[in-house]
Short mmCIF file of C-alpha atoms in Angstrom, two decimals:
data_model
loop_
_atom_site.label_atom_id
_atom_site.label_comp_id
_atom_site.label_asym_id
_atom_site.label_seq_id
_atom_site.Cartn_x
_atom_site.Cartn_y
_atom_site.Cartn_z
CA UNK A 265 0.00 0.00 0.00
CA UNK A 266 1.20 3.53 -0.83
CA UNK A 267 2.63 5.47 2.13
CA UNK A 268 0.07 8.24 1.55
CA UNK A 269 -2.87 5.81 1.65
CA UNK A 270 -1.47 4.01 4.69
CA UNK A 271 -0.91 7.26 6.59
CA UNK A 272 -4.46 8.42 5.78
CA UNK A 273 -5.90 5.18 7.11
CA UNK A 274 -3.79 5.37 10.28
CA UNK A 275 -4.74 9.02 10.80
CA UNK A 276 -8.48 8.26 10.75
CA UNK A 277 -8.31 4.82 12.30
CA UNK A 278 -9.97 5.80 15.54
CA UNK A 279 -13.01 7.41 13.87
CA UNK A 280 -13.43 4.39 11.57
CA UNK A 281 -13.20 1.85 14.40
CA UNK A 282 -15.78 3.75 16.43
CA UNK A 283 -18.48 4.02 13.74
CA UNK A 284 -18.39 1.26 11.09
CA UNK A 285 -20.31 -2.00 11.11
CA UNK A 286 -18.15 -4.54 9.31
CA UNK A 287 -20.63 -7.09 7.96
CA UNK A 288 -21.79 -5.48 4.68
CA UNK A 289 -18.46 -3.75 4.12
CA UNK A 290 -16.72 -7.15 4.19
CA UNK A 291 -19.27 -8.57 1.73
CA UNK A 292 -18.30 -5.94 -0.80
CA UNK A 293 -14.58 -6.45 -0.20
CA UNK A 294 -14.97 -10.22 -0.72
CA UNK A 295 -16.82 -9.54 -3.98
CA UNK A 296 -13.91 -7.33 -5.02
CA UNK A 297 -11.49 -10.17 -4.31
CA UNK A 298 -9.40 -8.28 -1.74
CA UNK A 299 -10.67 -10.08 1.38
CA UNK A 300 -10.95 -13.85 1.89
CA UNK A 301 -13.79 -15.74 3.55
CA UNK A 302 -11.41 -16.99 6.27
CA UNK A 303 -10.39 -13.40 7.05
CA UNK A 304 -14.08 -12.50 7.29
CA UNK A 305 -14.59 -15.32 9.80
CA UNK A 306 -11.73 -14.04 11.96
CA UNK A 307 -13.30 -10.57 12.05
CA UNK A 308 -16.76 -11.97 12.88
CA UNK A 309 -15.31 -13.92 15.82
CA UNK A 310 -14.34 -10.71 17.63
CA UNK A 311 -16.77 -10.03 20.54
CA UNK A 312 -17.63 -6.35 19.98
CA UNK A 313 -18.41 -4.14 17.00
CA UNK A 314 -15.41 -1.89 17.70
CA UNK A 315 -13.01 -4.85 17.95
CA UNK A 316 -14.33 -6.23 14.67
CA UNK A 317 -13.72 -2.87 12.97
CA UNK A 318 -10.24 -2.66 14.50
CA UNK A 319 -9.23 -6.09 13.18
CA UNK A 320 -10.59 -5.33 9.70
CA UNK A 321 -8.57 -2.09 9.48
CA UNK A 322 -5.49 -3.93 10.77
CA UNK A 323 -5.90 -6.43 7.92
CA UNK A 324 -6.38 -3.68 5.32
CA UNK A 325 -3.16 -1.97 6.46
CA UNK A 326 -1.24 -5.16 5.54
CA UNK A 327 -2.75 -5.30 2.03
CA UNK A 328 -2.29 -3.39 -1.24
CA UNK A 329 -3.72 -0.25 -2.88
CA UNK A 330 -6.73 -2.12 -4.23
CA UNK A 331 -7.80 -3.07 -0.71
CA UNK A 332 -7.79 0.62 0.24
CA UNK A 333 -9.87 1.50 -2.84
CA UNK A 334 -12.29 -1.37 -2.19
CA UNK A 335 -12.72 -0.29 1.43
CA UNK A 336 -13.32 3.32 0.34
CA UNK A 337 -15.98 2.21 -2.21
CA UNK A 338 -17.65 -0.02 0.38
CA UNK A 339 -17.93 2.92 2.82
CA UNK A 340 -19.69 4.99 0.15
CA UNK A 341 -22.07 2.20 -0.85
CA UNK A 342 -22.97 1.40 2.75
CA UNK A 343 -23.85 5.00 3.66
CA UNK A 344 -20.61 6.07 5.45
CA UNK A 345 -20.01 9.03 3.13
CA UNK A 346 -18.58 11.21 5.91
CA UNK A 347 -16.00 8.53 6.77
CA UNK A 348 -15.22 7.93 3.08
CA UNK A 349 -14.55 11.66 2.73
CA UNK A 350 -11.80 11.32 5.35
CA UNK A 351 -10.04 8.72 3.16
CA UNK A 352 -10.54 10.48 -0.17
CA UNK A 353 -7.25 12.35 -0.09
CA UNK A 354 -5.34 9.08 0.35
CA UNK A 355 -6.80 7.21 -2.65
CA UNK A 356 -3.78 5.74 -4.48
CA UNK A 357 -3.26 6.04 -8.23
CA UNK A 358 -2.75 2.73 -10.05
CA UNK A 359 0.88 2.08 -10.99
CA UNK A 360 2.96 -0.76 -12.41
CA UNK A 361 3.73 -1.98 -8.91
CA UNK A 362 0.13 -2.10 -7.84
CA UNK A 363 -1.00 -5.24 -9.67
CA UNK A 364 -4.40 -5.41 -11.26
CA UNK A 365 -7.29 -7.23 -9.66
CA UNK A 366 -10.01 -7.94 -12.12
CA UNK A 367 -13.12 -6.98 -10.21
CA UNK A 368 -12.03 -4.11 -7.97
CA UNK A 369 -13.75 -0.89 -8.90
CA UNK A 370 -16.65 -2.81 -10.46
CA UNK A 371 -17.87 -2.78 -14.02
CA UNK A 372 -18.88 0.85 -13.99
CA UNK A 373 -20.85 2.69 -16.67
CA UNK A 374 -17.50 4.12 -17.84
CA UNK A 375 -16.13 0.61 -18.39
CA UNK A 376 -19.30 -0.53 -20.16
CA UNK A 377 -19.21 2.48 -22.50
CA UNK A 378 -15.50 2.18 -23.36
CA UNK A 379 -15.69 -1.57 -23.99
CA UNK A 380 -18.92 -1.30 -25.98
CA UNK A 381 -17.48 1.45 -28.20
CA UNK A 382 -14.32 -0.64 -28.68
CA UNK A 383 -16.23 -3.78 -29.69
CA UNK A 384 -15.01 -5.86 -26.73
CA UNK A 385 -17.24 -8.95 -26.30
CA UNK A 386 -19.49 -9.20 -23.26
CA UNK A 387 -18.93 -11.85 -20.62
CA UNK A 388 -20.27 -15.30 -21.53
CA UNK A 389 -23.70 -16.11 -20.08
CA UNK A 390 -21.96 -18.58 -17.77
CA UNK A 391 -18.75 -17.07 -16.45
CA UNK A 392 -16.23 -17.94 -13.73
CA UNK A 393 -13.28 -15.77 -12.72
CA UNK A 394 -9.66 -16.78 -13.36
CA UNK A 395 -8.02 -14.05 -11.31
CA UNK A 396 -4.46 -15.34 -11.43
CA UNK A 397 -4.38 -15.32 -15.24
CA UNK A 398 -6.18 -11.98 -15.54
CA UNK A 399 -3.67 -10.45 -13.13
CA UNK A 400 -0.77 -11.91 -15.14
CA UNK A 401 -2.14 -10.32 -18.34
CA UNK A 402 -2.61 -6.95 -16.61
CA UNK A 403 0.90 -7.08 -15.11
CA UNK A 404 2.39 -7.66 -18.58
CA UNK A 405 0.33 -4.84 -20.07
CA UNK A 406 1.68 -2.59 -17.32
CA UNK A 407 5.24 -3.56 -18.35
CA UNK A 408 4.63 -1.86 -21.70
CA UNK A 409 4.46 1.37 -19.68
CA UNK A 410 2.69 3.31 -22.45
CA UNK A 411 5.30 2.34 -25.05
CA UNK A 412 4.70 0.23 -28.21
CA UNK A 413 4.86 -3.51 -27.57
CA UNK A 414 3.05 -6.84 -27.53
CA UNK A 415 1.38 -9.00 -24.90
CA UNK A 416 0.59 -12.48 -26.23
CA UNK A 417 -2.06 -14.76 -24.68
CA UNK A 418 -1.19 -18.22 -25.95
CA UNK A 419 -2.80 -21.66 -25.54
CA UNK A 420 -4.59 -24.56 -27.19
CA UNK A 421 -8.09 -24.48 -28.70
CA UNK A 422 -10.90 -23.79 -26.27
CA UNK A 423 -8.77 -22.85 -23.23
CA UNK A 424 -10.50 -19.45 -22.79
CA UNK A 425 -7.95 -17.01 -24.27
CA UNK A 426 -10.53 -14.59 -25.70
CA UNK A 427 -12.56 -14.46 -22.48
CA UNK A 428 -9.38 -13.72 -20.51
CA UNK A 429 -8.33 -10.96 -22.93
CA UNK A 430 -11.72 -9.26 -22.55
CA UNK A 431 -11.72 -9.72 -18.78
CA UNK A 432 -8.28 -8.12 -18.39
CA UNK A 433 -9.69 -4.74 -19.48
CA UNK A 434 -13.03 -5.05 -17.66
CA UNK A 435 -11.75 -2.98 -14.73
CA UNK A 436 -12.35 0.74 -14.11
CA UNK A 437 -9.09 1.63 -12.36
CA UNK A 438 -6.92 -0.39 -14.72
CA UNK A 439 -8.63 0.96 -17.84
CA UNK A 440 -8.64 4.58 -16.68
CA UNK A 441 -5.05 4.45 -15.42
CA UNK A 442 -3.41 2.59 -18.30
CA UNK A 443 -5.53 3.07 -21.42
CA UNK A 444 -7.46 6.34 -21.13
CA UNK A 445 -7.55 6.45 -24.95
CA UNK A 446 -9.82 3.41 -24.99
CA UNK A 447 -9.71 -0.21 -26.15
CA UNK A 448 -10.26 -1.43 -29.72
CA UNK A 449 -11.08 -5.12 -30.31
CA UNK A 450 -10.65 -6.86 -33.67
CA UNK A 451 -11.71 -10.50 -34.20
CA UNK A 452 -9.16 -11.54 -36.81
CA UNK A 453 -9.18 -15.33 -37.35
CA UNK A 454 -7.85 -16.99 -40.51
CA UNK A 455 -7.81 -14.47 -43.38
CA UNK A 456 -6.75 -14.13 -46.99
CA UNK A 457 -5.58 -10.74 -48.31
CA UNK A 458 -9.05 -9.46 -49.20
CA UNK A 459 -10.42 -10.52 -45.79
CA UNK A 460 -7.54 -8.80 -44.01
CA UNK A 461 -8.05 -5.60 -46.01
CA UNK A 462 -11.73 -5.61 -44.99
CA UNK A 463 -10.75 -5.98 -41.31
CA UNK A 464 -8.32 -3.06 -41.59
CA UNK A 465 -10.86 -0.88 -43.43
CA UNK A 466 -13.50 -1.55 -40.77
CA UNK A 467 -11.03 -0.70 -37.99
CA UNK A 468 -9.99 2.55 -39.70
CA UNK A 469 -13.66 3.53 -40.11
CA UNK A 470 -14.34 2.83 -36.43
CA UNK A 471 -11.31 4.91 -35.35
CA UNK A 472 -12.22 7.82 -37.65
CA UNK A 473 -15.94 8.26 -37.00
CA UNK A 474 -15.93 11.97 -37.90
CA UNK A 475 -13.97 11.24 -41.13
CA UNK A 476 -11.50 13.98 -40.25
CA UNK A 477 -8.60 12.12 -41.89
CA UNK A 478 -10.06 10.79 -45.12
CA UNK A 479 -13.45 10.35 -46.68
CA UNK A 480 -12.54 7.23 -48.66
CA UNK A 481 -11.47 3.78 -47.46
CA UNK A 482 -7.85 2.66 -47.93
CA UNK A 483 -7.52 0.71 -51.20
CA UNK A 484 -4.81 -1.79 -50.21
CA UNK A 485 -3.17 -3.30 -47.12
CA UNK A 486 -0.15 -0.96 -47.15
CA UNK A 487 -2.36 2.13 -47.30
CA UNK A 488 -4.59 0.71 -44.56
CA UNK A 489 -1.55 0.04 -42.38
CA UNK A 490 -0.34 3.65 -42.79
CA UNK A 491 -3.83 5.03 -42.09
CA UNK A 492 -4.12 2.89 -38.96
CA UNK A 493 -0.75 4.06 -37.63
CA UNK A 494 -1.67 7.73 -38.03
CA UNK A 495 -5.11 7.24 -36.45
CA UNK A 496 -3.67 5.44 -33.43
CA UNK A 497 -0.93 8.05 -33.00
CA UNK A 498 -2.98 11.23 -33.44
CA UNK A 499 -6.59 10.39 -32.53
CA UNK A 500 -6.21 7.45 -30.11
CA UNK A 501 -2.95 7.80 -28.17
CA UNK A 502 -2.61 5.69 -25.00
CA UNK A 503 -5.17 3.19 -26.26
CA UNK A 504 -4.97 -0.60 -26.49
CA UNK A 505 -5.54 -2.63 -29.65
CA UNK A 506 -6.72 -6.20 -28.99
CA UNK A 507 -6.30 -8.71 -31.84
CA UNK A 508 -8.24 -11.89 -31.18
CA UNK A 509 -7.32 -15.23 -32.77
CA UNK A 510 -4.22 -14.50 -34.84
CA UNK A 511 -3.07 -17.40 -37.05
CA UNK A 512 -0.46 -15.99 -39.44
CA UNK A 513 2.65 -13.79 -38.99
CA UNK A 514 1.94 -11.89 -42.25
CA UNK A 515 -1.49 -10.90 -40.91
CA UNK A 516 0.03 -9.62 -37.66
CA UNK A 517 2.55 -7.47 -39.58
CA UNK A 518 -0.35 -5.47 -41.03
CA UNK A 519 -1.21 -4.32 -37.47
CA UNK A 520 2.41 -3.55 -36.51
CA UNK A 521 1.88 0.19 -36.12
CA UNK A 522 3.89 1.35 -33.10
CA UNK A 523 1.12 0.96 -30.53
CA UNK A 524 0.27 -1.22 -27.54
CA UNK A 525 -1.22 -4.54 -28.65
CA UNK A 526 -2.75 -7.48 -26.79
CA UNK A 527 -3.31 -10.58 -28.92
CA UNK A 528 -4.61 -14.12 -28.54
CA UNK A 529 -3.23 -17.04 -30.55
CA UNK A 530 -2.63 -20.78 -30.60
CA UNK A 531 0.78 -20.16 -32.20
CA UNK A 532 3.23 -18.19 -30.08
CA UNK A 533 5.70 -17.92 -32.98
CA UNK A 534 3.42 -15.46 -34.85
CA UNK A 535 5.16 -12.52 -33.15
CA UNK A 536 8.57 -13.56 -34.51
CA UNK A 537 7.89 -11.33 -37.52
CA UNK A 538 7.28 -8.09 -35.58
CA UNK A 539 9.51 -5.69 -33.65
CA UNK A 540 9.29 -4.36 -30.10
CA UNK A 541 9.11 -5.85 -26.59
CA UNK A 542 6.99 -9.01 -26.27
CA UNK A 543 5.50 -10.61 -23.16
CA UNK A 544 3.84 -14.03 -23.26
CA UNK A 545 1.08 -15.31 -20.96
CA UNK A 546 0.64 -19.06 -21.38
CA UNK A 547 -2.90 -20.29 -20.61
CA UNK A 548 -3.14 -23.79 -19.19
CA UNK A 549 -5.39 -26.07 -21.19
CA UNK A 550 -7.73 -26.91 -18.31
CA UNK A 551 -9.64 -25.33 -15.46
CA UNK A 552 -9.22 -26.72 -11.96
CA UNK A 553 -11.81 -29.23 -10.75
CA UNK A 554 -13.68 -26.66 -8.63
CA UNK A 555 -13.87 -24.10 -11.47
CA UNK A 556 -15.11 -26.78 -13.86
CA UNK A 557 -17.82 -27.86 -11.42
CA UNK A 558 -18.77 -24.21 -10.88
CA UNK A 559 -19.39 -23.79 -14.64
CA UNK A 560 -21.55 -26.92 -14.79
CA UNK A 561 -23.51 -25.84 -11.71
CA UNK A 562 -24.25 -22.44 -13.29
CA UNK A 563 -25.41 -24.04 -16.53
CA UNK A 564 -27.80 -26.47 -14.83
CA UNK A 565 -28.79 -24.05 -12.04
CA UNK A 566 -27.73 -26.34 -9.18
CA UNK A 567 -25.47 -25.92 -6.19
CA UNK A 568 -22.01 -27.42 -6.66
CA UNK A 569 -22.59 -29.78 -3.74
CA UNK A 570 -25.76 -31.13 -5.38
CA UNK A 571 -24.15 -32.03 -8.72
CA UNK A 572 -24.25 -35.76 -9.54
CA UNK A 573 -21.14 -37.94 -9.55
CA UNK A 574 -21.10 -37.80 -13.36
CA UNK A 575 -20.20 -34.08 -13.15
CA UNK A 576 -16.93 -34.96 -11.41
CA UNK A 577 -16.24 -37.65 -14.03
CA UNK A 578 -16.88 -35.22 -16.91
CA UNK A 579 -14.37 -32.72 -15.48
CA UNK A 580 -11.83 -35.50 -14.95
CA UNK A 581 -12.36 -36.98 -18.42
CA UNK A 582 -11.83 -33.68 -20.28
CA UNK A 583 -9.21 -32.39 -17.80
CA UNK A 584 -11.26 -29.23 -17.25
CA UNK A 585 -11.20 -28.00 -20.87
CA UNK A 586 -13.31 -24.79 -20.81
CA UNK A 587 -14.61 -25.54 -24.32
CA UNK A 588 -15.76 -29.08 -23.46
CA UNK A 589 -17.26 -28.08 -20.09
CA UNK A 590 -19.16 -25.22 -21.76
CA UNK A 591 -20.43 -27.39 -24.62
CA UNK A 592 -21.64 -30.13 -22.26
CA UNK A 593 -23.05 -27.59 -19.78
CA UNK A 594 -25.09 -25.93 -22.53
CA UNK A 595 -26.42 -29.33 -23.65
CA UNK A 596 -27.34 -30.31 -20.08
CA UNK A 597 -29.23 -27.05 -19.67
CA UNK A 598 -31.53 -28.25 -22.48
CA UNK A 599 -31.51 -31.94 -21.48
CA UNK A 600 -30.88 -32.09 -17.69
CA UNK A 601 -31.30 -35.88 -17.50
CA UNK A 602 -28.50 -36.70 -19.93
CA UNK A 603 -25.51 -36.74 -17.54
CA UNK A 604 -24.79 -40.43 -18.25
CA UNK A 605 -25.23 -40.00 -21.99
CA UNK A 606 -22.79 -37.08 -22.39
CA UNK A 607 -20.23 -38.68 -20.08
CA UNK A 608 -20.44 -41.84 -22.19
CA UNK A 609 -19.96 -39.85 -25.42
CA UNK A 610 -16.90 -38.20 -23.91
CA UNK A 611 -15.44 -41.52 -22.73
CA UNK A 612 -16.12 -43.09 -26.15
CA UNK A 613 -14.52 -40.13 -27.97
CA UNK A 614 -17.79 -39.34 -29.78
CA UNK A 615 -16.89 -35.67 -30.11
CA UNK A 616 -19.29 -35.05 -33.02
CA UNK A 617 -22.22 -35.79 -30.71
CA UNK A 618 -21.07 -33.17 -28.20
CA UNK A 619 -22.19 -30.27 -30.34
CA UNK A 620 -23.86 -27.02 -29.30
CA UNK A 621 -23.75 -23.33 -30.20
CA UNK A 622 -21.82 -21.54 -27.45
CA UNK A 623 -19.76 -18.43 -26.77
CA UNK A 624 -16.80 -20.20 -28.41
CA UNK A 625 -16.12 -19.96 -32.15
CA UNK A 626 -16.54 -23.71 -32.55
CA UNK A 627 -19.67 -25.77 -32.04
CA UNK A 628 -17.87 -29.09 -31.48
CA UNK A 629 -14.56 -30.23 -30.02
CA UNK A 630 -13.42 -32.13 -33.13
CA UNK A 631 -13.90 -28.95 -35.19
CA UNK A 632 -11.73 -26.90 -32.80
CA UNK A 633 -8.97 -29.53 -32.80
CA UNK A 634 -8.92 -30.33 -36.52
CA UNK A 635 -8.63 -26.70 -37.61
CA UNK A 636 -5.25 -26.43 -35.82
CA UNK A 637 -3.99 -29.63 -37.46
CA UNK A 638 -5.14 -28.45 -40.89
CA UNK A 639 -3.04 -25.29 -40.45
CA UNK A 640 0.20 -27.32 -40.15
CA UNK A 641 2.61 -27.29 -43.09
CA UNK A 642 1.96 -30.22 -45.45
CA UNK A 643 5.46 -31.63 -44.93
CA UNK A 644 4.97 -32.10 -41.16
CA UNK A 645 1.32 -33.23 -40.94
CA UNK A 646 2.29 -36.93 -41.14
CA UNK A 647 4.68 -36.50 -38.20
CA UNK A 648 1.77 -35.26 -36.09
CA UNK A 649 -0.27 -38.28 -37.15
CA UNK A 650 2.58 -40.49 -35.86
CA UNK A 651 1.93 -39.12 -32.36
CA UNK A 652 -1.41 -41.01 -32.32
CA UNK A 653 0.42 -43.94 -30.66
CA UNK A 654 1.40 -41.93 -27.56
CA UNK A 655 -0.39 -42.72 -24.32
CA UNK A 656 -2.06 -40.24 -21.99
CA UNK A 657 0.06 -38.60 -19.28
CA UNK A 658 3.28 -40.03 -20.73
CA UNK A 659 6.24 -37.74 -21.39
CA UNK A 660 8.30 -38.98 -24.32
CA UNK A 661 12.04 -38.19 -24.61
CA UNK A 662 13.25 -36.65 -27.88
CA UNK A 663 15.41 -39.73 -28.54
CA UNK A 664 12.32 -41.96 -28.93
CA UNK A 665 11.07 -39.75 -31.77
CA UNK A 666 14.57 -39.65 -33.28
CA UNK A 667 14.33 -43.47 -33.52
CA UNK A 668 10.77 -43.31 -34.90
CA UNK A 669 11.63 -40.79 -37.64
CA UNK A 670 15.28 -41.80 -38.20
CA UNK A 671 16.43 -38.21 -37.74
CA UNK A 672 19.03 -36.19 -35.87
CA UNK A 673 17.98 -34.71 -32.53
CA UNK A 674 18.04 -31.14 -33.86
CA UNK A 675 15.77 -31.99 -36.80
CA UNK A 676 13.27 -33.70 -34.50
CA UNK A 677 13.29 -30.80 -32.03
CA UNK A 678 12.60 -28.34 -34.88
CA UNK A 679 9.53 -30.33 -36.00
CA UNK A 680 8.24 -30.75 -32.46
CA UNK A 681 8.74 -27.06 -31.73
CA UNK A 682 6.30 -26.27 -34.57
CA UNK A 683 3.70 -28.43 -32.80
CA UNK A 684 4.47 -26.80 -29.44
CA UNK A 685 4.20 -23.30 -30.93
CA UNK A 686 0.75 -24.14 -32.29
CA UNK A 687 -0.46 -25.56 -28.94
CA UNK A 688 -0.71 -29.06 -30.45
CA UNK A 689 1.95 -30.52 -28.15
CA UNK A 690 3.50 -29.66 -24.80
CA UNK A 691 7.18 -29.63 -23.87
CA UNK A 692 8.76 -30.31 -20.51
CA UNK A 693 12.39 -29.25 -20.19
CA UNK A 694 14.56 -31.19 -17.77
CA UNK A 695 18.04 -29.69 -17.86
CA UNK A 696 19.40 -30.20 -21.37
CA UNK A 697 16.87 -32.85 -22.39
CA UNK A 698 13.32 -32.35 -23.66
CA UNK A 699 10.26 -34.50 -23.08
CA UNK A 700 7.03 -34.08 -25.03
CA UNK A 701 3.42 -34.96 -24.24
CA UNK A 702 -0.12 -34.47 -25.53
CA UNK A 703 -3.19 -33.22 -23.69
CA UNK A 704 -5.65 -36.07 -23.05
CA UNK A 705 -8.17 -34.53 -25.47
CA UNK A 706 -5.51 -34.36 -28.18
CA UNK A 707 -4.72 -38.05 -27.65
CA UNK A 708 -8.44 -38.89 -27.93
CA UNK A 709 -8.79 -36.73 -31.03
CA UNK A 710 -5.79 -38.33 -32.78
CA UNK A 711 -6.93 -41.88 -31.94
CA UNK A 712 -10.42 -41.19 -33.25
CA UNK A 713 -9.15 -39.42 -36.38
CA UNK A 714 -6.52 -42.06 -37.25
CA UNK A 715 -8.23 -45.19 -35.92
CA UNK A 716 -7.72 -47.12 -39.19
CA UNK A 717 -3.98 -46.39 -39.19
CA UNK A 718 -3.17 -47.17 -35.56
CA UNK A 719 -1.95 -50.74 -36.08
CA UNK A 720 0.45 -49.64 -38.83
CA UNK A 721 1.67 -46.68 -36.75
CA UNK A 722 2.52 -48.99 -33.84
CA UNK A 723 4.19 -51.40 -36.26
CA UNK A 724 6.27 -48.50 -37.60
CA UNK A 725 7.76 -47.66 -34.19
CA UNK A 726 8.60 -51.36 -33.52
CA UNK A 727 10.29 -51.67 -36.93
CA UNK A 728 12.32 -48.53 -36.23
CA UNK A 729 13.25 -49.78 -32.75
CA UNK A 730 14.49 -53.09 -34.20
CA UNK A 731 16.69 -51.19 -36.68
CA UNK A 732 18.51 -49.41 -33.86
CA UNK A 733 18.36 -51.69 -30.80
CA UNK A 734 18.16 -55.20 -29.47
CA UNK A 735 15.98 -55.28 -26.31
CA UNK A 736 18.74 -56.73 -24.10
CA UNK A 737 21.23 -54.06 -25.21
CA UNK A 738 19.28 -51.13 -23.68
CA UNK A 739 21.38 -49.33 -21.07
CA UNK A 740 19.95 -47.44 -18.04
CA UNK A 741 22.05 -44.38 -18.92
CA UNK A 742 20.28 -43.96 -22.29
CA UNK A 743 17.83 -41.07 -22.44
CA UNK A 744 15.10 -43.27 -23.96
CA UNK A 745 15.77 -46.46 -21.97
CA UNK A 746 12.83 -46.13 -19.54
CA UNK A 747 10.37 -45.45 -22.35
CA UNK A 748 11.20 -48.72 -24.14
CA UNK A 749 11.09 -50.79 -20.95
CA UNK A 750 7.66 -49.35 -20.13
CA UNK A 751 6.02 -49.26 -23.58
CA UNK A 752 7.75 -51.67 -25.99
CA UNK A 753 5.28 -54.48 -25.15
CA UNK A 754 2.35 -52.04 -25.48
CA UNK A 755 3.44 -51.06 -29.00
CA UNK A 756 3.94 -54.72 -30.03
CA UNK A 757 0.51 -55.69 -28.68
CA UNK A 758 -1.17 -52.71 -30.39
CA UNK A 759 0.63 -53.56 -33.67
CA UNK A 760 -0.74 -57.12 -33.48
CA UNK A 761 2.86 -58.40 -33.60
CA UNK A 762 2.16 -61.52 -31.53
CA UNK A 763 5.34 -63.39 -32.44
CA UNK A 764 7.60 -60.48 -31.44
CA UNK A 765 5.60 -59.88 -28.23
CA UNK A 766 5.95 -63.53 -27.15
CA UNK A 767 9.68 -63.50 -27.90
CA UNK A 768 10.07 -60.36 -25.78
CA UNK A 769 7.94 -61.47 -22.82
CA UNK A 770 9.55 -64.96 -22.65
CA UNK A 771 13.11 -63.54 -22.83
CA UNK A 772 14.86 -64.04 -19.50
CA UNK A 773 17.30 -61.24 -20.38
CA UNK A 774 14.36 -58.82 -20.82
CA UNK A 775 12.61 -60.02 -17.63
CA UNK A 776 15.81 -59.71 -15.58
CA UNK A 777 16.73 -56.24 -16.93
CA UNK A 778 13.19 -54.85 -16.63
CA UNK A 779 12.66 -56.19 -13.10
CA UNK A 780 15.97 -54.74 -11.92
CA UNK A 781 15.10 -51.37 -13.43
CA UNK A 782 11.39 -50.88 -12.65
CA UNK A 783 10.47 -53.72 -10.26
CA UNK A 784 8.11 -56.65 -10.88
CA UNK A 785 4.70 -54.90 -10.71
CA UNK A 786 4.68 -53.50 -14.26
CA UNK A 787 5.98 -56.79 -15.70
CA UNK A 788 3.23 -58.76 -13.94
CA UNK A 789 0.67 -56.27 -15.25
CA UNK A 790 1.90 -56.91 -18.83
CA UNK A 791 1.68 -60.70 -18.40
CA UNK A 792 -1.93 -60.27 -17.30
CA UNK A 793 -2.69 -57.69 -20.01
CA UNK A 794 -1.35 -59.85 -22.86
CA UNK A 795 -1.99 -63.36 -21.50
CA UNK A 796 -4.53 -64.06 -24.26
CA UNK A 797 -1.64 -63.69 -26.72
CA UNK A 798 1.09 -65.30 -24.58
CA UNK A 799 -1.06 -68.33 -23.74
CA UNK A 800 -1.15 -69.16 -27.45
CA UNK A 801 2.59 -69.84 -27.32
CA UNK A 802 2.95 -71.48 -23.91
CA UNK A 803 0.29 -71.07 -21.24
CA UNK A 804 2.32 -73.02 -18.62
CA UNK A 805 5.36 -70.75 -18.95
CA UNK A 806 3.10 -67.69 -18.98
CA UNK A 807 1.38 -68.79 -15.74
#
């Protein structure tokens, strides 16, 4: 908290403690996100009104500027205007060190007007806060400090990037302090040159309502880019341009006009083509369990505690994907008795049957996933198909894919980085080595899409393994050793290579090495899993 605000609060502490009733004031501060429910309970446990007020003020003194502002607003709303007047001189001005809470200050008429004029989408009908991410976006916007630059919100399809971008500017103090020139939202998407020119023309028209700069529309992209730069510089200084759903670097270059830009994308490499400082906010692919349940409860108009067990299973099955939870929630609102049905469709990967118009740009999960895959370069699409054989929650070392594709490490890392950049794959760095993994929904999507090829894809990785290794020659110090010990039998079984699987599972060298490395439990599991195949060769030995 600023020294000025703190001193003002200390100066008038006695008058505040004597007069205020804390109950409704705390309600407003909780709604603003500056006071927790547990803190409220501590205050309520104090025996007298004055002691409750004293503890609340003590807590506020340990907090930030937003707590002071929230307390001041609460005093006004609860009829303590004379006490609020005492604190008015200490109201802090927002600064880069203050943070940016998303709900403090409320969605005032000023905010509504600015966002409406700028074309910023309204909140979805069903909305839950994601304060940590909104704060991270605001903090990065503050780092621009009024200078030209880029803040990139990046993540896979349906993770809520656009909602977060809109929410980051839905705040009176943040908007007024950082972007007094307003906010201008452009839904970009995939565009050809004529589509891009139309987007630029529309934006120039919106920014030049009185037609003081030109009475005709720009005729080409270069002219539109120049017009946009002049409009932003002369008519809309200290404003924020928000570009939603950017797919291509060449499209982004058309908006590179020396201003402050917030953009959402599935491909974080799109900003490689533009100049200026860049800050990236990575959005996790899933909501937490409680947030996911909260969305479902709002859709079906039930308390979280009253949701059926299937609700928990749906969140677990889709790993909290905001797109999936919203699609299923909207369907359940129309058909409230279909919990089992939609859970079953999700478990059976029947994504086409989970279809509903929603606040997202896509009406079904398979549509959202496939559009990202279609945007890959033709020469690397088959490599992404090869990843259909990966299992859920398994991190695969680079070396495994070097074996699969018969390539040098650097070549493989370059291909995989393209997938990572486009939110189609995730990378976990452990020192110098890289491990890669898919989101569960991406695994399901690839299996469903490439179901007829799966056996051949598994056969391909076994064939490549046999070219480079003999099972008994694997060494524990190899980067990919643990992967083969854990999944070689799985790939053989899935490839229908019964002869090779039996030879592996009845090899005493393999059994000895695997048991020493990972213990007997996994080996026993494999004997049970594949006993229908192994029994064909020798059921007595298998037993």
